[in-house]
Tab-separated table of C-alpha atoms and ligand atoms in Angstrom:
chain	number	residue	atom	x	y	z
A	1	MET	CA	104.753	69.946	-107.852
A	2	LYS	CA	107.563	71.827	-109.550
A	3	ALA	CA	108.911	71.911	-113.100
A	4	TYR	CA	111.834	69.501	-113.485
A	5	THR	CA	115.333	70.697	-113.177
A	6	PRO	CA	118.501	68.400	-112.812
A	7	GLN	CA	119.290	70.185	-109.470
A	8	LEU	CA	115.865	69.342	-107.980
A	9	TRP	CA	116.130	65.772	-109.336
A	10	ASN	CA	119.510	65.361	-107.666
A	11	PHE	CA	120.354	61.910	-109.163
A	12	GLY	CA	123.723	60.687	-107.934
A	13	PRO	CA	126.112	57.784	-108.553
A	14	LYS	CA	124.388	55.524	-106.005
A	15	SER	CA	120.804	56.517	-106.875
A	16	LYS	CA	118.410	53.785	-107.996
A	17	LEU	CA	115.704	54.434	-110.540
A	18	VAL	CA	112.416	52.741	-111.492
A	19	ILE	CA	110.738	53.840	-114.699
A	20	LEU	CA	107.049	53.041	-115.356
A	21	THR	CA	105.823	53.542	-118.884
A	22	GLY	CA	102.297	53.520	-120.352
A	23	ALA	CA	100.583	53.803	-123.760
A	24	GLY	CA	101.620	57.470	-124.177
A	25	ILE	CA	105.262	56.511	-124.760
A	26	SER	CA	104.247	54.445	-127.812
A	27	ALA	CA	101.712	56.999	-129.119
A	28	GLU	CA	104.232	58.813	-131.406
A	29	SER	CA	105.204	55.386	-132.851
A	30	GLY	CA	101.539	55.169	-134.061
A	31	ILE	CA	100.042	52.842	-131.377
A	32	ARG	CA	96.706	54.065	-130.031
A	33	THR	CA	96.392	54.869	-126.345
A	34	PHE	CA	93.386	53.656	-124.394
A	35	ARG	CA	91.656	56.649	-122.834
A	36	ASP	CA	92.659	59.654	-124.956
A	37	SER	CA	90.350	60.938	-127.617
A	38	GLY	CA	90.572	58.456	-130.458
A	39	GLY	CA	91.836	55.800	-127.986
A	40	LEU	CA	91.124	52.071	-128.122
A	41	TRP	CA	88.351	52.220	-125.540
A	42	GLU	CA	86.256	54.435	-127.837
A	43	ASP	CA	85.847	51.558	-130.285
A	44	HIS	CA	85.867	48.594	-127.950
A	45	ARG	CA	84.097	47.845	-124.662
A	46	VAL	CA	86.686	47.048	-121.955
A	47	GLU	CA	84.349	44.379	-120.607
A	48	ASP	CA	84.312	42.590	-123.958
A	49	VAL	CA	88.022	42.615	-124.828
A	50	ALA	CA	89.965	43.062	-121.631
A	51	THR	CA	88.368	40.748	-119.049
A	52	PRO	CA	88.409	37.025	-118.532
A	53	GLU	CA	84.615	37.127	-118.605
A	54	GLY	CA	84.614	38.770	-122.044
A	55	PHE	CA	87.019	36.095	-123.280
A	56	ALA	CA	84.806	33.281	-121.952
A	57	ARG	CA	81.747	34.839	-123.704
A	58	ASN	CA	83.377	35.343	-127.052
A	59	PRO	CA	86.946	34.004	-127.385
A	60	GLY	CA	86.995	34.473	-131.185
A	61	MET	CA	86.311	38.178	-130.912
A	62	VAL	CA	89.011	38.739	-128.237
A	63	ILE	CA	91.570	36.654	-130.131
A	64	GLU	CA	90.831	38.751	-133.274
A	65	PHE	CA	91.232	41.986	-131.321
A	66	TYR	CA	94.764	40.930	-130.228
A	67	ASN	CA	95.507	39.473	-133.742
A	68	GLN	CA	94.925	42.887	-135.212
A	69	ARG	CA	97.065	44.629	-132.651
A	70	ARG	CA	99.884	41.970	-133.081
A	71	LEU	CA	99.746	42.713	-136.874
A	72	GLU	CA	100.062	46.430	-136.107
A	73	LEU	CA	103.526	45.785	-134.537
A	74	SER	CA	105.106	45.086	-137.904
A	75	HIS	CA	104.099	48.551	-139.079
A	76	VAL	CA	105.445	50.593	-136.204
A	77	ARG	CA	108.928	51.449	-134.939
A	78	PRO	CA	110.298	52.480	-131.633
A	79	ASN	CA	110.573	56.322	-131.154
A	80	PRO	CA	113.324	58.473	-129.552
A	81	ALA	CA	111.721	57.945	-126.053
A	82	HIS	CA	112.199	54.187	-126.256
A	83	GLU	CA	115.736	54.626	-127.565
A	84	ALA	CA	116.683	57.241	-124.914
A	85	ILE	CA	115.477	54.873	-122.108
A	86	ALA	CA	117.581	52.083	-123.583
A	87	CYS	CA	120.665	54.288	-123.605
A	88	LEU	CA	119.958	55.151	-119.972
A	89	GLY	CA	119.617	51.477	-119.189
A	90	ASN	CA	123.100	50.841	-120.573
A	91	ARG	CA	124.488	53.577	-118.376
A	92	LEU	CA	122.742	52.657	-115.145
A	93	ALA	CA	122.683	48.827	-115.608
A	94	GLU	CA	121.190	47.208	-112.461
A	95	ARG	CA	120.465	50.697	-110.947
A	96	LEU	CA	117.460	50.883	-113.327
A	97	LEU	CA	114.322	48.767	-113.387
A	98	LEU	CA	112.176	49.415	-116.466
A	99	VAL	CA	108.559	48.477	-116.009
A	100	THR	CA	105.956	48.821	-118.813
A	101	GLN	CA	102.205	48.468	-118.841
A	102	ASN	CA	102.513	48.225	-122.608
A	103	ILE	CA	102.150	44.901	-124.386
A	104	ASP	CA	104.062	46.036	-127.503
A	105	ASN	CA	107.739	45.220	-127.948
A	106	LEU	CA	108.961	48.778	-128.695
A	107	HIS	CA	111.176	49.039	-125.591
A	108	GLU	CA	113.019	45.858	-126.651
A	109	ARG	CA	113.268	47.031	-130.309
A	110	GLY	CA	114.550	50.413	-128.976
A	111	GLY	CA	117.416	48.517	-127.342
A	112	SER	CA	116.237	47.916	-123.753
A	113	LYS	CA	117.616	44.601	-122.497
A	114	GLN	CA	115.468	43.987	-119.501
A	115	VAL	CA	111.802	44.994	-119.490
A	116	GLU	CA	109.154	43.966	-116.967
A	117	HIS	CA	105.911	43.628	-118.967
A	118	MET	CA	103.481	43.833	-116.117
A	119	HIS	CA	100.402	43.602	-118.352
A	120	GLY	CA	101.748	40.859	-120.594
A	121	GLU	CA	103.116	40.719	-124.157
A	122	LEU	CA	101.351	40.718	-127.565
A	123	LEU	CA	104.052	38.335	-128.937
A	124	LYS	CA	103.315	35.501	-126.531
A	125	LEU	CA	100.439	33.095	-125.996
A	126	ARG	CA	99.596	31.265	-122.817
A	127	CYS	CA	98.045	27.830	-122.343
A	128	LEU	CA	94.511	27.741	-120.911
A	129	ARG	CA	95.133	24.561	-119.019
A	130	ASP	CA	98.595	25.299	-117.580
A	131	GLU	CA	99.681	28.945	-117.264
A	132	ARG	CA	103.317	27.928	-117.123
A	133	HIS	CA	103.094	26.986	-120.834
A	134	VAL	CA	103.966	30.314	-122.480
A	135	ILE	CA	105.204	30.478	-126.054
A	136	ASP	CA	106.570	33.147	-128.356
A	137	PHE	CA	104.023	33.854	-131.108
A	138	ALA	CA	104.239	36.451	-133.929
A	139	GLY	CA	101.495	35.316	-136.270
A	140	VAL	CA	97.675	35.220	-136.405
A	141	GLN	CA	96.198	33.115	-133.645
A	142	ASN	CA	93.499	30.652	-134.653
A	143	ILE	CA	90.971	29.912	-131.919
A	144	ASP	CA	91.911	26.226	-131.995
A	145	PHE	CA	95.668	26.812	-132.038
A	146	PRO	CA	96.974	24.081	-129.597
A	147	CYS	CA	99.533	24.473	-126.851
A	148	PRO	CA	102.723	22.838	-128.179
A	149	GLN	CA	103.310	21.260	-124.710
A	150	CYS	CA	99.931	19.798	-123.848
A	151	GLY	CA	97.519	20.376	-126.739
A	152	ALA	CA	95.021	22.574	-124.810
A	153	LYS	CA	93.711	25.828	-126.284
A	154	MET	CA	95.630	29.031	-125.831
A	155	ARG	CA	94.910	32.694	-125.090
A	156	PRO	CA	96.829	35.919	-125.609
A	157	HIS	CA	99.432	36.437	-122.886
A	158	ILE	CA	97.719	39.560	-121.617
A	159	VAL	CA	96.703	40.666	-118.063
A	160	TRP	CA	93.080	41.576	-118.181
A	161	PHE	CA	91.015	43.359	-115.568
A	162	GLY	CA	90.608	41.237	-112.427
A	163	GLU	CA	93.832	39.300	-113.116
A	164	ILE	CA	97.068	39.717	-111.220
A	165	PRO	CA	99.778	41.591	-113.162
A	166	PHE	CA	103.146	39.845	-113.778
A	167	ASP	CA	106.450	40.333	-111.974
A	168	MET	CA	104.818	42.086	-109.033
A	169	ASP	CA	107.443	40.780	-106.495
A	170	ALA	CA	110.385	42.070	-108.534
A	171	ILE	CA	108.584	45.389	-109.067
A	172	GLN	CA	107.662	45.824	-105.383
A	173	ASP	CA	111.275	45.005	-104.372
A	174	ALA	CA	112.645	47.644	-106.728
A	175	LEU	CA	110.105	50.213	-105.587
A	176	GLN	CA	111.028	49.604	-101.907
A	177	CYS	CA	114.705	50.491	-102.557
A	178	CYS	CA	114.441	53.106	-105.285
A	179	THR	CA	115.633	56.675	-104.716
A	180	HIS	CA	113.961	58.020	-107.935
A	181	PHE	CA	110.742	57.034	-109.727
A	182	VAL	CA	109.609	58.289	-113.167
A	183	PHE	CA	106.249	57.551	-114.823
A	184	VAL	CA	105.905	58.343	-118.497
A	185	GLY	CA	102.833	58.350	-120.801
A	186	THR	CA	100.313	56.800	-118.413
A	187	SER	CA	97.031	58.246	-117.156
A	188	SER	CA	97.489	56.536	-113.775
A	189	GLN	CA	93.956	55.171	-113.759
A	190	VAL	CA	94.699	51.450	-113.654
A	191	TYR	CA	95.933	49.833	-110.458
A	192	PRO	CA	98.332	48.497	-109.229
A	193	ALA	CA	100.550	50.590	-111.564
A	194	ALA	CA	98.656	53.741	-110.622
A	195	GLY	CA	99.785	53.249	-107.052
A	196	PHE	CA	103.530	52.803	-107.696
A	197	ARG	CA	104.304	56.511	-107.342
A	198	LYS	CA	102.628	56.458	-103.830
A	199	VAL	CA	104.900	53.423	-102.873
A	200	ALA	CA	108.018	55.203	-104.158
A	201	LYS	CA	107.086	58.463	-102.381
A	202	ALA	CA	106.546	56.475	-99.151
A	203	VAL	CA	110.125	55.193	-99.216
A	204	GLY	CA	111.428	58.797	-99.777
A	205	ALA	CA	112.015	58.554	-103.559
A	206	LYS	CA	111.822	61.627	-105.818
A	207	VAL	CA	108.919	61.241	-108.187
A	208	LEU	CA	108.872	62.660	-111.744
A	209	CYS	CA	105.944	62.680	-114.154
A	210	ILE	CA	106.613	62.999	-117.936
A	211	ASN	CA	103.269	63.194	-119.768
A	212	LEU	CA	101.211	65.139	-122.279
A	213	GLU	CA	98.602	65.992	-119.657
A	214	VAL	CA	99.658	66.388	-116.036
A	215	GLU	CA	97.466	66.179	-113.014
A	216	ALA	CA	97.360	69.441	-111.023
A	217	ASP	CA	98.521	69.090	-107.430
A	218	ASP	CA	99.196	65.318	-107.304
A	219	PRO	CA	100.465	64.819	-103.768
A	220	TYR	CA	102.610	61.897	-104.811
A	221	THR	CA	104.540	63.646	-107.643
A	222	ASP	CA	107.457	66.105	-106.965
A	223	LEU	CA	108.417	67.141	-110.446
A	224	ILE	CA	106.770	67.372	-113.807
A	225	ILE	CA	107.785	67.627	-117.477
A	226	GLN	CA	104.772	68.278	-119.640
A	227	GLY	CA	105.012	67.399	-123.321
A	228	LYS	CA	105.483	64.586	-125.827
A	229	ALA	CA	107.506	61.645	-124.693
A	230	GLY	CA	109.433	61.480	-127.949
A	231	ILE	CA	110.827	64.930	-127.286
A	232	GLU	CA	110.899	65.172	-123.547
A	233	VAL	CA	112.319	61.758	-122.539
A	234	PRO	CA	115.519	62.188	-124.648
A	235	LEU	CA	116.035	65.729	-123.202
A	236	TRP	CA	115.502	64.368	-119.685
A	237	VAL	CA	117.941	61.453	-120.255
A	238	ASP	CA	120.577	63.936	-121.653
A	239	SER	CA	120.227	65.977	-118.471
A	240	MET	CA	121.009	62.902	-116.226
A	241	PRO	CA	124.572	62.747	-114.821
B	1	LIG	C1	101.405	60.963	-123.941
B	1	LIG	C2	101.401	61.055	-125.308
B	1	LIG	C3	102.761	61.383	-125.835
B	1	LIG	C4	99.368	60.463	-124.905
B	1	LIG	N1	103.695	61.619	-124.899
B	1	LIG	N2	102.229	61.229	-123.029
B	1	LIG	C5	88.460	50.130	-107.989
B	1	LIG	C6	89.467	50.896	-107.383
B	1	LIG	C7	90.798	50.609	-107.558
B	1	LIG	C8	91.214	49.517	-108.338
B	1	LIG	C9	90.199	48.766	-108.891
B	1	LIG	C10	88.856	49.054	-108.709
B	1	LIG	N3	88.103	48.098	-109.464
B	1	LIG	C11	88.924	47.235	-110.020
B	1	LIG	C12	90.220	47.618	-109.718
B	1	LIG	C13	91.476	47.010	-110.163
B	1	LIG	C14	91.683	47.191	-111.655
B	1	LIG	C15	91.669	48.654	-111.967
B	1	LIG	O1	92.661	49.341	-111.677
B	1	LIG	N4	90.605	49.236	-112.453
B	1	LIG	C16	90.517	50.714	-112.644
B	1	LIG	C17	89.921	50.979	-114.069
B	1	LIG	C18	89.734	51.296	-111.518
B	1	LIG	N5	93.049	46.598	-111.950
B	1	LIG	C19	93.107	45.352	-112.349
B	1	LIG	O2	92.177	44.590	-112.384
B	1	LIG	C20	94.489	44.791	-112.427
B	1	LIG	N6	94.724	43.724	-111.557
B	1	LIG	C21	94.706	43.811	-110.278
B	1	LIG	O3	94.503	44.841	-109.689
B	1	LIG	O4	94.950	42.613	-109.627
B	1	LIG	C22	94.899	42.623	-108.151
B	1	LIG	C23	96.288	42.467	-107.616
B	1	LIG	C24	97.298	43.413	-107.975
B	1	LIG	C25	98.585	43.242	-107.479
B	1	LIG	C26	98.884	42.281	-106.663
B	1	LIG	C27	97.909	41.380	-106.282
B	1	LIG	C28	96.607	41.472	-106.764
B	1	LIG	C29	94.786	44.396	-113.830
B	1	LIG	C30	94.813	45.553	-114.827
B	1	LIG	C31	94.987	45.010	-116.264
B	1	LIG	C32	95.064	46.201	-117.244
B	1	LIG	N7	94.951	45.722	-118.561
B	1	LIG	C33	94.932	46.677	-119.687
B	1	LIG	C34	94.516	45.945	-120.967
B	1	LIG	C35	95.359	44.814	-121.335
B	1	LIG	C36	96.493	45.153	-122.237
B	1	LIG	C37	96.038	45.593	-123.630
B	1	LIG	O5	95.014	45.099	-124.122
B	1	LIG	O6	96.779	46.379	-124.203
B	1	LIG	O7	96.184	47.263	-119.744
B	1	LIG	S1	93.829	48.016	-119.443
B	1	LIG	C38	94.780	49.186	-120.268
B	1	LIG	O8	95.039	50.313	-119.337
B	1	LIG	C39	96.087	48.529	-120.569
B	1	LIG	C40	97.115	49.532	-120.119
B	1	LIG	O9	98.310	48.902	-119.811
B	1	LIG	C41	96.418	50.213	-118.968
B	1	LIG	C42	96.917	51.542	-118.525
B	1	LIG	O10	96.662	52.462	-119.554
B	1	LIG	P1	97.763	53.602	-119.788
B	1	LIG	O11	99.019	53.056	-120.310
B	1	LIG	O12	97.813	54.558	-118.604
B	1	LIG	O13	97.067	54.390	-121.060
B	1	LIG	P2	95.988	55.570	-121.103
B	1	LIG	O14	95.360	55.559	-122.462
B	1	LIG	O15	95.049	55.498	-119.986
B	1	LIG	O16	96.813	56.911	-120.875
B	1	LIG	C43	97.737	57.330	-121.827
B	1	LIG	C44	98.421	58.630	-121.283
B	1	LIG	O17	99.483	59.027	-122.170
B	1	LIG	C45	97.532	59.832	-121.143
B	1	LIG	O18	97.736	60.388	-119.836
B	1	LIG	C46	97.998	60.789	-122.215
B	1	LIG	O19	97.912	62.178	-121.793
B	1	LIG	C47	99.455	60.407	-122.366
B	1	LIG	N8	99.972	60.638	-123.762
B	1	LIG	N9	100.212	60.731	-125.879
B	1	LIG	C48	103.408	61.486	-123.573
B	1	LIG	N10	102.953	61.466	-127.126
């Protein structure tokens, strides 16, 4: 692994980029990460709030967990990392696929037009009877809130452990033909997202990690930028041709 330089990155007019973001990109906006010191998993058991089994045991508690996090969204703003990625998206158009593991809406509020939310979205609910019934929802969910289409109960539109993430076909297609892959603000501990850099590397893409903590000698990462996303992502975007 080497420190990033534009020459080593070698991004050209025909290059295709996939960006994967994680909780670290929203940390400077004031949203807690999961596994850092002070992260969400210090106060909440994963098994209780992020599994279908936890929801079946205590739906009220899980719904309340996501109600609180939905409320938080109105008190936070996108940071320069979200905004820089949106500018890059305008420049690269269909040559960029932005994939986020985050369920916040800060990429959209930062100006990104197309975002693949592979772990779902806080501002949506999904019907428990028919998963095709998905609605926009910005308020406080009541446990009995009915699906507007069929009247069944609803759940947060989130991908919990053991469930299949969204948009996997589109993501796999983009990974198969990308020339460059960047992962930002993720600990790379949760699959399948943690395996994306390996897929990109296997098709010959250059792989760049931008993170506060970087893994020493990761065989699937070529280049690193260590630091805060809110500072480093705009600098990296400025360095792109
Ligand atoms: C900064 C920063 C700053 C801080 N600037 N950086 C055994 C082996 C392998 C896999 C498995 C296994 N057993 C089970 C599995 C599968 C399982 C899994 O991966 N488990 C692992 C724990 C081992 N995965 C699943 O179950 C997934 N589904 C699945 O695999 O289905 C099968 C399938 C897949 C594909 C096709 C077909 C079938 C589902 C995973 C769902 C994850 N859901 C969660 C919670 C829901 C959303 C929510 O409540 O918000 O998603 S878990 C949680 O972790 C959340 C996140 O999106 C996800 C990733 O976390 P992230 O973003 O990496 O955050 P952190 O906190 O870990 O890291 C933050 C990083 O930022 C750190 O590195 C900091 O240094 C850095 N940072 N400040 C830059 N300012």
